[in-house]
Coordinates of C-alpha atoms in Angstrom, one line a residue:
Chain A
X632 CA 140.5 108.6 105.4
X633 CA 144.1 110.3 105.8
X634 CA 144.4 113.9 107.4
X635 CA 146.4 114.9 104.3
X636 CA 143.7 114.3 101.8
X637 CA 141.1 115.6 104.0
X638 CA 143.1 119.1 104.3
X639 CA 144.3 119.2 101.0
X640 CA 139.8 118.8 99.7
X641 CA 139.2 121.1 102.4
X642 CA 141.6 123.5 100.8
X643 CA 140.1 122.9 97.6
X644 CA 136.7 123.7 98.5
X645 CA 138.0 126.9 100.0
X646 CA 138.9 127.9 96.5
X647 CA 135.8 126.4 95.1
X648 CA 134.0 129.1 97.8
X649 CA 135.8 132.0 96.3
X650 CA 134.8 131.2 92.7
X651 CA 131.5 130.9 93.9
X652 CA 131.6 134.6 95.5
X653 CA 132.7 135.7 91.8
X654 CA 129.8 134.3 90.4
X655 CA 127.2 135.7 92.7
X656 CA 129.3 138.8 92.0
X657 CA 128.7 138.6 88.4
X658 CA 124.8 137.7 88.6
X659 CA 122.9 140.2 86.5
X660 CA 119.7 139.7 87.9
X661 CA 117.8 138.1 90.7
X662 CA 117.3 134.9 89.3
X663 CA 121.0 134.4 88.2
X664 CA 121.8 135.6 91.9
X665 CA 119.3 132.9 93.3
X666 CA 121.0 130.3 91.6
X667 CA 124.2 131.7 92.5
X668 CA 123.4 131.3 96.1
X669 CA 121.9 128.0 95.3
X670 CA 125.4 126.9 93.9
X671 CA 127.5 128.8 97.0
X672 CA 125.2 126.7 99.6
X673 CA 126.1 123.3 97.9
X674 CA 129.8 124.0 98.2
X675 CA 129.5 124.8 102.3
X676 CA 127.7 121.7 102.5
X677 CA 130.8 119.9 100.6
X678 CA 132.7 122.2 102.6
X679 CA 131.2 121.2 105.6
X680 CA 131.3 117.5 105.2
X681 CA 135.2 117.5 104.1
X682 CA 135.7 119.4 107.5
X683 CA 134.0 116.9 109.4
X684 CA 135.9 114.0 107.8
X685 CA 139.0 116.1 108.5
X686 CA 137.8 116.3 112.8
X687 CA 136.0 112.7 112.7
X688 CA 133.3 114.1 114.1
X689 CA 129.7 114.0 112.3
X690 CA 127.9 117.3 113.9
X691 CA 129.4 119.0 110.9
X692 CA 127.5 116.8 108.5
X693 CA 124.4 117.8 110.8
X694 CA 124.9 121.5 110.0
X695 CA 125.3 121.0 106.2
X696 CA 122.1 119.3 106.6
X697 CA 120.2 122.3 108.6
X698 CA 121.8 124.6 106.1
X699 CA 120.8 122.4 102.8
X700 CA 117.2 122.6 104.0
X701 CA 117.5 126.6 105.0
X702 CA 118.5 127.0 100.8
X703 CA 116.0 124.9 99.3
X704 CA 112.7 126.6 100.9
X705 CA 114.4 130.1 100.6
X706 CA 115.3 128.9 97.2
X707 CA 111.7 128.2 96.4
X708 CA 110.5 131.3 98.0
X709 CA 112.8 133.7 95.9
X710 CA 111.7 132.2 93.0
X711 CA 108.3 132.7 93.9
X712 CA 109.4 136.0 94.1
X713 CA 110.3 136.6 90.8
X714 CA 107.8 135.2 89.5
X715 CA 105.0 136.8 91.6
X716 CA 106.3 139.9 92.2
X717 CA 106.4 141.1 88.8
X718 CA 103.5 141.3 86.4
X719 CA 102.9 138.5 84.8
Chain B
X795 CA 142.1 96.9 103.2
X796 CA 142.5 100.0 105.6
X797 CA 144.6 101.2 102.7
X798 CA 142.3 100.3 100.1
X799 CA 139.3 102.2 101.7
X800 CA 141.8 105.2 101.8
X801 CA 142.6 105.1 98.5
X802 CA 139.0 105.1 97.4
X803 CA 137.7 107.9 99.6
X804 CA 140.4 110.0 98.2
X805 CA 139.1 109.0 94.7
X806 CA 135.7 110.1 95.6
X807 CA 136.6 113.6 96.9
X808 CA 138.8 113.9 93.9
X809 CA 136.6 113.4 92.1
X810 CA 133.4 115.4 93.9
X811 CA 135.8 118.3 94.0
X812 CA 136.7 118.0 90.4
X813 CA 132.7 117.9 89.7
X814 CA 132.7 121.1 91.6
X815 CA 135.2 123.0 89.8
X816 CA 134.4 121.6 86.1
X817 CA 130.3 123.0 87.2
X818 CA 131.5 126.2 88.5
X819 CA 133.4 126.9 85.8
X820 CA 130.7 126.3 83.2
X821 CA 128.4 128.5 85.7
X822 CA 130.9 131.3 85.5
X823 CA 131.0 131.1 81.5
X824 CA 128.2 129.9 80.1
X825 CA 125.6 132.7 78.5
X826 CA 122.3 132.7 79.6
X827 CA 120.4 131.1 82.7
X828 CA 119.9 127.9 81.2
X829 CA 122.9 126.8 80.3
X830 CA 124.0 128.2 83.7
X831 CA 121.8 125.7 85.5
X832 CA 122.9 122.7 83.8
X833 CA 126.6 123.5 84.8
X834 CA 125.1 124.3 88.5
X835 CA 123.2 121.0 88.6
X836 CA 126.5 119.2 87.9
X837 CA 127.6 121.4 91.2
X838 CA 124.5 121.0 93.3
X839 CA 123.8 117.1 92.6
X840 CA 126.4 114.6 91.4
X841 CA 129.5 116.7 93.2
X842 CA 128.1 116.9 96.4
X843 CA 126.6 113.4 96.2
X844 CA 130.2 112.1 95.4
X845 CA 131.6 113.8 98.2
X846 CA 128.9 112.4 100.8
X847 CA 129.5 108.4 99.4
X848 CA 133.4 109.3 100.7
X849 CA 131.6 109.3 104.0
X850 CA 131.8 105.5 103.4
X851 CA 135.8 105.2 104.1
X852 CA 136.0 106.9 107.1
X853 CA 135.1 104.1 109.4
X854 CA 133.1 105.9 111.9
X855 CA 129.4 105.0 111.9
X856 CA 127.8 108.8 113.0
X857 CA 129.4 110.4 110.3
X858 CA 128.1 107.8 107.7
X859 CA 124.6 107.8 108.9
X860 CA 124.5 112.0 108.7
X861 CA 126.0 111.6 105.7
X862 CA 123.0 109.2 104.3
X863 CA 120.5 111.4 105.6
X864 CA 122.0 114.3 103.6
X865 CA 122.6 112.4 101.2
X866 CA 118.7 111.5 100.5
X867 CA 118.0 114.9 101.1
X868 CA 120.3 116.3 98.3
X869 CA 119.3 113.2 96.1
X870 CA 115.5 114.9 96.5
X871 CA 116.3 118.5 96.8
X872 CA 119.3 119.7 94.1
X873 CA 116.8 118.6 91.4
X874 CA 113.8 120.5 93.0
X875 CA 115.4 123.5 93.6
X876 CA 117.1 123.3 89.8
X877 CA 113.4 122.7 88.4
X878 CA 112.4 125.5 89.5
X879 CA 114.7 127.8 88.9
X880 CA 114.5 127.0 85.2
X881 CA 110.2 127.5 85.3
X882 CA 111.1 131.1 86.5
X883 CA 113.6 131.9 84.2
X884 CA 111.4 130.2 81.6
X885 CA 107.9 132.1 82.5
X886 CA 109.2 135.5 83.6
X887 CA 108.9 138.5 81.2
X888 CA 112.6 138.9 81.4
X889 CA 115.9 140.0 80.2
X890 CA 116.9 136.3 79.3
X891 CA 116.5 136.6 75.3
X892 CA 115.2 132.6 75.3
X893 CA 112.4 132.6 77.2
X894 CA 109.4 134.1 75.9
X895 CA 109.1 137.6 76.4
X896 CA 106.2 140.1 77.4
X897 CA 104.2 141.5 74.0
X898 CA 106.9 144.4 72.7
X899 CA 106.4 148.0 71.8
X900 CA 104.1 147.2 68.4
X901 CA 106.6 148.1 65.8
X902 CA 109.2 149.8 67.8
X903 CA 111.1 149.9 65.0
X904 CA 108.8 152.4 62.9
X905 CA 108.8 154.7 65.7
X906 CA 112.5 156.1 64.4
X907 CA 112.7 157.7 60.8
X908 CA 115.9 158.2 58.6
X909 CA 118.9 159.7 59.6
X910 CA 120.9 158.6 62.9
X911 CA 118.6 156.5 65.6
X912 CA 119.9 157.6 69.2
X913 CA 119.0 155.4 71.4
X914 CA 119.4 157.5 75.3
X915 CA 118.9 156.2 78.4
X916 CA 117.0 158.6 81.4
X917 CA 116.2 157.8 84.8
X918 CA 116.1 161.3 86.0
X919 CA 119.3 161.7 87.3
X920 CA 121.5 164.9 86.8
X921 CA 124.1 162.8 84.4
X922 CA 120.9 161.3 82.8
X923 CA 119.8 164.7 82.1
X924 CA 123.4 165.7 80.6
X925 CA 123.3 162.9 78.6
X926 CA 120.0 163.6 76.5
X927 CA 120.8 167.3 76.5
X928 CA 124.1 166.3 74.9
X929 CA 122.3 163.5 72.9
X930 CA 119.3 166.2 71.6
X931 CA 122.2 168.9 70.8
X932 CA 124.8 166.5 68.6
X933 CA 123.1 164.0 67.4
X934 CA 119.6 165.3 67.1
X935 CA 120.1 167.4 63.9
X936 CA 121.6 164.4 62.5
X937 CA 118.4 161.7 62.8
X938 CA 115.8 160.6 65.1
X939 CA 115.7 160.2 69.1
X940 CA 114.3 157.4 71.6
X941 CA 114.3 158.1 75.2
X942 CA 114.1 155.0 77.3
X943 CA 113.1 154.7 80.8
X944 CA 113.9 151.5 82.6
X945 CA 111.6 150.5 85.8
X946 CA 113.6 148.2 88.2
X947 CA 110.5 145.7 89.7
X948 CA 112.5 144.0 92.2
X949 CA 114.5 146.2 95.0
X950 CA 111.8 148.1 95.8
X951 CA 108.6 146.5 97.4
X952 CA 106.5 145.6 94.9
X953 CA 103.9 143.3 95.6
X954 CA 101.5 141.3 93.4
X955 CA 99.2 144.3 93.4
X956 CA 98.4 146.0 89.9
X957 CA 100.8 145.8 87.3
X958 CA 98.8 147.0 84.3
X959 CA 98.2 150.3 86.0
X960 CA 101.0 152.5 84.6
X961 CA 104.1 154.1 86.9
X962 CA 103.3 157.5 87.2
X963 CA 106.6 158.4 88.2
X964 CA 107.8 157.0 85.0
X965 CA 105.3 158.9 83.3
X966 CA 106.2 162.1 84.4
X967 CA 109.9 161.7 83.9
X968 CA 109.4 160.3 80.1
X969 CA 107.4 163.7 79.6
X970 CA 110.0 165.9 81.6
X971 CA 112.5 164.1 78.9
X972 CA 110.1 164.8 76.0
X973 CA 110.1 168.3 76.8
X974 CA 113.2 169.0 77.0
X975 CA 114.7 167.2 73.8
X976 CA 111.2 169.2 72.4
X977 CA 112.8 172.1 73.2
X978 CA 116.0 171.9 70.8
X979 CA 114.1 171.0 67.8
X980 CA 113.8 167.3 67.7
X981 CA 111.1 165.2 68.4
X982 CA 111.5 162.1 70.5
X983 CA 109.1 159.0 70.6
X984 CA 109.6 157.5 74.5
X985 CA 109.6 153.8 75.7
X986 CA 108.8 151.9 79.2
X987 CA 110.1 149.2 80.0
X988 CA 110.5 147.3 83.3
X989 CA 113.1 145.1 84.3
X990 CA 116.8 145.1 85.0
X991 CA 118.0 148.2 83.3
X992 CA 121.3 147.1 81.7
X993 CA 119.4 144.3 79.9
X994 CA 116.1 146.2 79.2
X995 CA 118.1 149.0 77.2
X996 CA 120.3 146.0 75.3
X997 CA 117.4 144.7 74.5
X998 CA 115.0 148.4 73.5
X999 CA 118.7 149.1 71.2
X1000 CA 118.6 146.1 69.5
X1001 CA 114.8 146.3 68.9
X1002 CA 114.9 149.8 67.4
X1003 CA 118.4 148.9 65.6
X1004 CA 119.8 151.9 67.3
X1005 CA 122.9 153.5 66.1
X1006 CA 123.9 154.6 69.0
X1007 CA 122.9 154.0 73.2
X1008 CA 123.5 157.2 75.1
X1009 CA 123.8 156.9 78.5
X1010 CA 124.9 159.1 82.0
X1011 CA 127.2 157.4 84.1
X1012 CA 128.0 158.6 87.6
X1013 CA 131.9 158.0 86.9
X1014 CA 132.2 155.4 89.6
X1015 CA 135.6 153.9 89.9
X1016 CA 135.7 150.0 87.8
X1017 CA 136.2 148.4 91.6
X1018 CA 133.2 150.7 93.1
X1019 CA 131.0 149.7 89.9
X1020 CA 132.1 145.9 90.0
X1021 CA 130.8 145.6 93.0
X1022 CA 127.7 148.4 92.8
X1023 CA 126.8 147.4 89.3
X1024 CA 126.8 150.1 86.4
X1025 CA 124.5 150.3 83.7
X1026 CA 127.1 151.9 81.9
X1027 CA 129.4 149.3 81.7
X1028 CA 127.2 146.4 81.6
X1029 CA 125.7 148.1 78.4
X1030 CA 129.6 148.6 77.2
X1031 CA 130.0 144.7 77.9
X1032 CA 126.8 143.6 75.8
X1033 CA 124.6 146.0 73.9
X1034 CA 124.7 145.5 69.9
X1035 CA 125.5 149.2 69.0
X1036 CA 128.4 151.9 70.1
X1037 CA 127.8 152.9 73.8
X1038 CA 128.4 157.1 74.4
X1039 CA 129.3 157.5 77.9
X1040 CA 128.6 161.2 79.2
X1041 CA 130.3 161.0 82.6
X1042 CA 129.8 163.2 85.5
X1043 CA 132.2 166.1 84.0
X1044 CA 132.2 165.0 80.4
X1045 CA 132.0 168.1 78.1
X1046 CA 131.6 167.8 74.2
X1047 CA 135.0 169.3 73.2
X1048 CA 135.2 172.0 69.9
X1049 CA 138.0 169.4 68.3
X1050 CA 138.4 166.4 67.0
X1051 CA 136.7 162.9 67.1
X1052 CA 139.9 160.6 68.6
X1053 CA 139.8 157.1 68.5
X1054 CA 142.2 155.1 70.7
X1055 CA 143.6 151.9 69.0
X1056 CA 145.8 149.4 70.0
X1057 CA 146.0 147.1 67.1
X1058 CA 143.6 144.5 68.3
X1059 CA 140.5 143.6 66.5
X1060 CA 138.3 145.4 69.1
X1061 CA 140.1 148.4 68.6
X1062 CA 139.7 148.6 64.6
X1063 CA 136.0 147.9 64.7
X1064 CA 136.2 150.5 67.0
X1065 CA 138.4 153.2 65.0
X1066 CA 135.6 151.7 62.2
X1067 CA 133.1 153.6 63.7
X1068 CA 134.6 156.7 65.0
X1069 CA 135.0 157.0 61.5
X1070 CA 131.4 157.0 60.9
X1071 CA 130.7 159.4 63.6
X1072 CA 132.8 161.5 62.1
X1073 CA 131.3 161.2 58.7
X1074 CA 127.8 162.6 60.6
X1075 CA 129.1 164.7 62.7
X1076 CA 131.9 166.7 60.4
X1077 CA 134.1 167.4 63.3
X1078 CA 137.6 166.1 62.3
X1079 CA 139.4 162.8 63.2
X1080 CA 142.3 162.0 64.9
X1081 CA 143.7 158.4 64.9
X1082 CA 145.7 157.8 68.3
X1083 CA 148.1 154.8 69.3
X1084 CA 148.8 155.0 73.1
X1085 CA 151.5 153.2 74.2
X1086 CA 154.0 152.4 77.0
X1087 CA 157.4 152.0 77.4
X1088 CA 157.9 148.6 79.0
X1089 CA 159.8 149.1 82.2
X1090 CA 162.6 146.1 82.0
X1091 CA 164.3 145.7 85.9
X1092 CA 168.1 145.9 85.5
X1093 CA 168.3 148.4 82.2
X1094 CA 167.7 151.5 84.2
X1095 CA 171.2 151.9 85.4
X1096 CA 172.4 151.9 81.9
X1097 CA 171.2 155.2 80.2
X1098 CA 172.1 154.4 76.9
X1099 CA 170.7 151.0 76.6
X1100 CA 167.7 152.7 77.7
X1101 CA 167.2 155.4 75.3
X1102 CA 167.9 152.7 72.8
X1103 CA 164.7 150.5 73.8
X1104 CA 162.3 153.7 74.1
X1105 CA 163.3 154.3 70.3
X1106 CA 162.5 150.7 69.6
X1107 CA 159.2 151.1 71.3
X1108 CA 158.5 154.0 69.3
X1109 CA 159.7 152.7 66.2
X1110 CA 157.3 149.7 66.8
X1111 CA 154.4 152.1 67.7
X1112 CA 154.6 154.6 64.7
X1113 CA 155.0 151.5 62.8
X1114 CA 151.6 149.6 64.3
X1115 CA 149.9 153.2 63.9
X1116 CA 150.8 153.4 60.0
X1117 CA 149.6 150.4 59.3
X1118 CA 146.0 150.7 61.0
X1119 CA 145.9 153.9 59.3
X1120 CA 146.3 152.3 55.6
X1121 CA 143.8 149.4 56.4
X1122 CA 141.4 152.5 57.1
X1123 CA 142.6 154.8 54.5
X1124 CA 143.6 157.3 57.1
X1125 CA 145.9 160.3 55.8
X1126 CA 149.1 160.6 58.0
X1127 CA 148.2 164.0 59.1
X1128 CA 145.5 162.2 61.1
X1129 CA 147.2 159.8 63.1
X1130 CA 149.6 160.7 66.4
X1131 CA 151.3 158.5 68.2
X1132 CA 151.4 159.3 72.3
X1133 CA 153.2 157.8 75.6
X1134 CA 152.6 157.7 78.9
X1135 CA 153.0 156.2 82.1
X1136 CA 149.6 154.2 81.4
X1137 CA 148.1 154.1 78.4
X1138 CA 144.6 155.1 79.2
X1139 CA 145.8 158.4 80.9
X1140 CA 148.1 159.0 77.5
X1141 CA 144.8 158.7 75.7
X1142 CA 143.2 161.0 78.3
X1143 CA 145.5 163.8 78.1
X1144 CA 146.1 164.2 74.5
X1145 CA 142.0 164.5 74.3
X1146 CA 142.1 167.4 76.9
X1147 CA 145.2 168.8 75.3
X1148 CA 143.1 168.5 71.7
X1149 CA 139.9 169.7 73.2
X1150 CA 138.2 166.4 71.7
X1151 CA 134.7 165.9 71.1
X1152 CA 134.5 162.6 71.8
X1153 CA 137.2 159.5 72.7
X1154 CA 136.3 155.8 70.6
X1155 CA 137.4 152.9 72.5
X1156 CA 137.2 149.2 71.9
X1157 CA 135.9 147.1 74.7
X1158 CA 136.9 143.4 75.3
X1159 CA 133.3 142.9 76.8
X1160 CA 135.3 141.7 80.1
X1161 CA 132.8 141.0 82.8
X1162 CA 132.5 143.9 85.6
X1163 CA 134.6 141.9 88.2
X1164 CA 136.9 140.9 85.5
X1165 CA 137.5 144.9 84.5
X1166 CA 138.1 145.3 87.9
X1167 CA 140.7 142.7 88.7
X1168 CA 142.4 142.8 84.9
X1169 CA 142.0 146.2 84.6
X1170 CA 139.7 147.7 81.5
X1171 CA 140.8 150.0 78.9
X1172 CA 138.1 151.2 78.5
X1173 CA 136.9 152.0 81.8
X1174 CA 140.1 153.5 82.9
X1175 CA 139.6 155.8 80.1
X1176 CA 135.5 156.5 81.0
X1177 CA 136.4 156.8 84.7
X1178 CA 139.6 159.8 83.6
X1179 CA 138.0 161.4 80.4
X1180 CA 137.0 164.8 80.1
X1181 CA 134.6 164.8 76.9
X1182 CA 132.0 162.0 76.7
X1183 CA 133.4 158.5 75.2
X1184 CA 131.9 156.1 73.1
X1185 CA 132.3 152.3 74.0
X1186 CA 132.5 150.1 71.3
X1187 CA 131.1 146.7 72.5
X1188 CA 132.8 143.6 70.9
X1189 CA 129.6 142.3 69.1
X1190 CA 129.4 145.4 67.5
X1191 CA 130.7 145.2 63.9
X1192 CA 132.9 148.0 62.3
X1193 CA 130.5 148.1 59.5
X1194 CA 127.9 149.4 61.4
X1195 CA 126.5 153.2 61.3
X1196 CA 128.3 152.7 57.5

């Protein structure tokens, strides 16, 4: 893949990461916020895997993968959460 | 076919990144929860997976096989994780209006008689307790009062332990509350709720059909509350009646009821209902058009030419003025136009300078972090005003409180 097209996504997703922030700004309540986070986490790992397309080197790919797992069981836990720590 | 493989892997982040951006966007303004996570899943799954199949075209055989691995894992995961988002949103008693809700207040409704329903807001703070003094004092005479306490489950540990057993602290600041509206004359029927507060009292105002919310606000700056949250101005964003404001210095003025308009929509539904208030409340009305003079680079060094424009500029403003004021069948002698360096300040000053009871805005219902960056009318105006100020949300139609 050409550096230029690599920078230029990696850019991109840059921008995508600050839209994210405004979202989890905006979140309301904890559910919108877990979702939120959800969303951010899936844009490192796109993030993550442009950077390591841009170096050629796959540890980056690794990483996204150790951070994708970290969101899903937190992810499950928060919703837990919400749903157990409240009456019900 | 080196190029080839180029030209497709470009495709394929294209396109993953435009996945990305088309899903945040629908996560950033779509409504409610649900529709939020379909736009999220279109980030979370398809985007992401896109991005890892341009692993393909980079020729190097680590990064593809980290990249399959991932990609099975987000193939398996994004879905989970979306599932069960939605089950929460969809089981808990919440402040999503969709999902089915906790047994209400048995005829809420009934609780308020004829006359003006107030809807005020109390958490026990000092500008809480300003605000139902202020709402017992003005608007008790005038109808019925509901004083709402809002429990916040989540920030505070609260574990699965008993949640039928009734928060004595909430108790004993709902009959503090009691008492002292009691004490001017009016009775007051309470309500508990738990949840998160701004949506809680949207949703006890549109359940009583209140006339009015009445709430304290601790006159944080819009950057301070865009980023601390404020009840106040989530409230001013979404509740279905006028929002009164009774900041941390706010004083209920001897003069007139002065309604801010700027020509927009928003701002005639808004003058709509000032006029109402004024109709209950007897205290006189004031129609104001705040305006700027727009600063044009280059014209400053010619006086005259200057002059010239700020006469257009009021020209246009008298003219905008008189015209809101025959939709409304306003008398002349009611309306004033006023300039400023800002137009929220304008507004601010002639209040002072009038001793007004109360300032009616229009909101746009911008988001928090949108108020902040855009800059809010309306919360310029509620962060700089001396008497409280009643927000009028953009759902709200000028008909009501007729």
């Amino acid at each position: 893949m050409p550096e230029a097209v690599a920078a230029v996504g990696l850019a991109w997703a840059t921008l995508l990461l600050l839209a994210g922030g405004v979202v989890l700004l905006r979140s309301r309540d904890t559910l919108h916020r877990v979702l939120a986070l959800d969303v951010l986490v899936s844009i490192v790992v796109a993030l993550l895997t442009i950077l390591s397309y841009l170096r050629d080197v796959s540890y980056y790919v690794d990483g996204a993968l150790a951070l994708g797992l970290l969101s899903f069981v937190s992810t499950l836990v928060a919703v837990r959460h919400v749903l157990r720590g409240r009456p019900s | 076919m080196g190029t080839a493989l180029d030209v497709l892997g470009a495709c394929l982040l294209g396109l993953g990144l435009l996945l990305a951006t088309v899903g945040l966007y629908g996560v950033l303004r779509m409504p409610d929860i649900f529709d939020q996570l379909h736009a999220a899943g279109l980030v979370t799954g398809p985007a992401v997976l896109v991005i890892l199949l341009a692993a393909l075209t980079t020729r190097s055989a680590d990064i593809v096989t980290s990249a399959a691995l991932l990609f099975v894992f987000v193939l398996i995961t994004a879905p989970l994780s979306g599932h069960a988002i939605a089950r929460a949103a969809w089981l808990r008693p919440g402040p999503d209006e969709d999902g089915p809700r906790e047994a209400e207040t048995p005829g809420a409704a009934s609780l308020l008689g004829e006359g003006m329903r107030t809807l005020v807001a109390y958490d026990g703070s000092d500008s809480a307790k300003r605000a139902l003094e202020l709402a017992a004092q003005v608007f008790g005479p005038a109808g019925s009062i509901a004083i709402a306490h809002v429990v916040q489950p989540l920030g505070e540990p609260d574990f699965a332990g008993s949640p039928e057993v009734e928060d004595p602290e909430q108790e004993e600041l709902l009959s503090e509350a009691r008492a002292a509206v009691a004490r001017t004359g009016t009775p007051a029927v309470t309500l508990r709720r738990r949840g998160d507060p701004a949506a809680e009292l949207i949703a006890a105002g549109a359940e009583l059909d209140a006339d009015l919310i009445v709430v304290g606000s601790r006159g944080r700056g819009a950057v301070a509350s865009a980023l601390l949250g404020s009840v106040s101005a989530a409230l001013a964003g979404g509740a279905h009646s006028p929002v009164l404001v009774v900041g941390p210095s706010a004083t209920f003025g001897h003069g007139p009821i002065v309604a801010g308009i700027d020509g927009s929509e928003f701002s005639l539904d808004a003058a709509r209902i000032a006029l109402a208030l004024d109709r209950r409340l007897e205290r006189g009305f004031r129609l104001v058009h705040a305006y700027t003079v727009r600063p044009i680079p280059g014209v400053s060094v010619v006086p005259d030419a200057r002059a010239e424009l700020a006469q257009v500029d009021e020209q246009k403003a008298e003219e905008l003025l008189a015209g809101v004021a025959r939709e409304l069948g306003i008398p002349e002698e009611e309306t004033q136009t006023v300039r400023d360096g800002s137009e929220p300040s304008a507004l601010v000053v002639l209040a002072r300078d009038l001793d007004a009871a109360l300032i009616v805005v229009g909101s746009r219902g911008l988001g928090a972090v949108r108020a902040a960056v855009l800059g809010s009318f309306s919360t310029s105006v509620l962060a700089e005003a001396s008497c409280p100020v009643v927000v009028v949300p953009p759902i709200v139609p000028g008909s009501a409180l007729g």
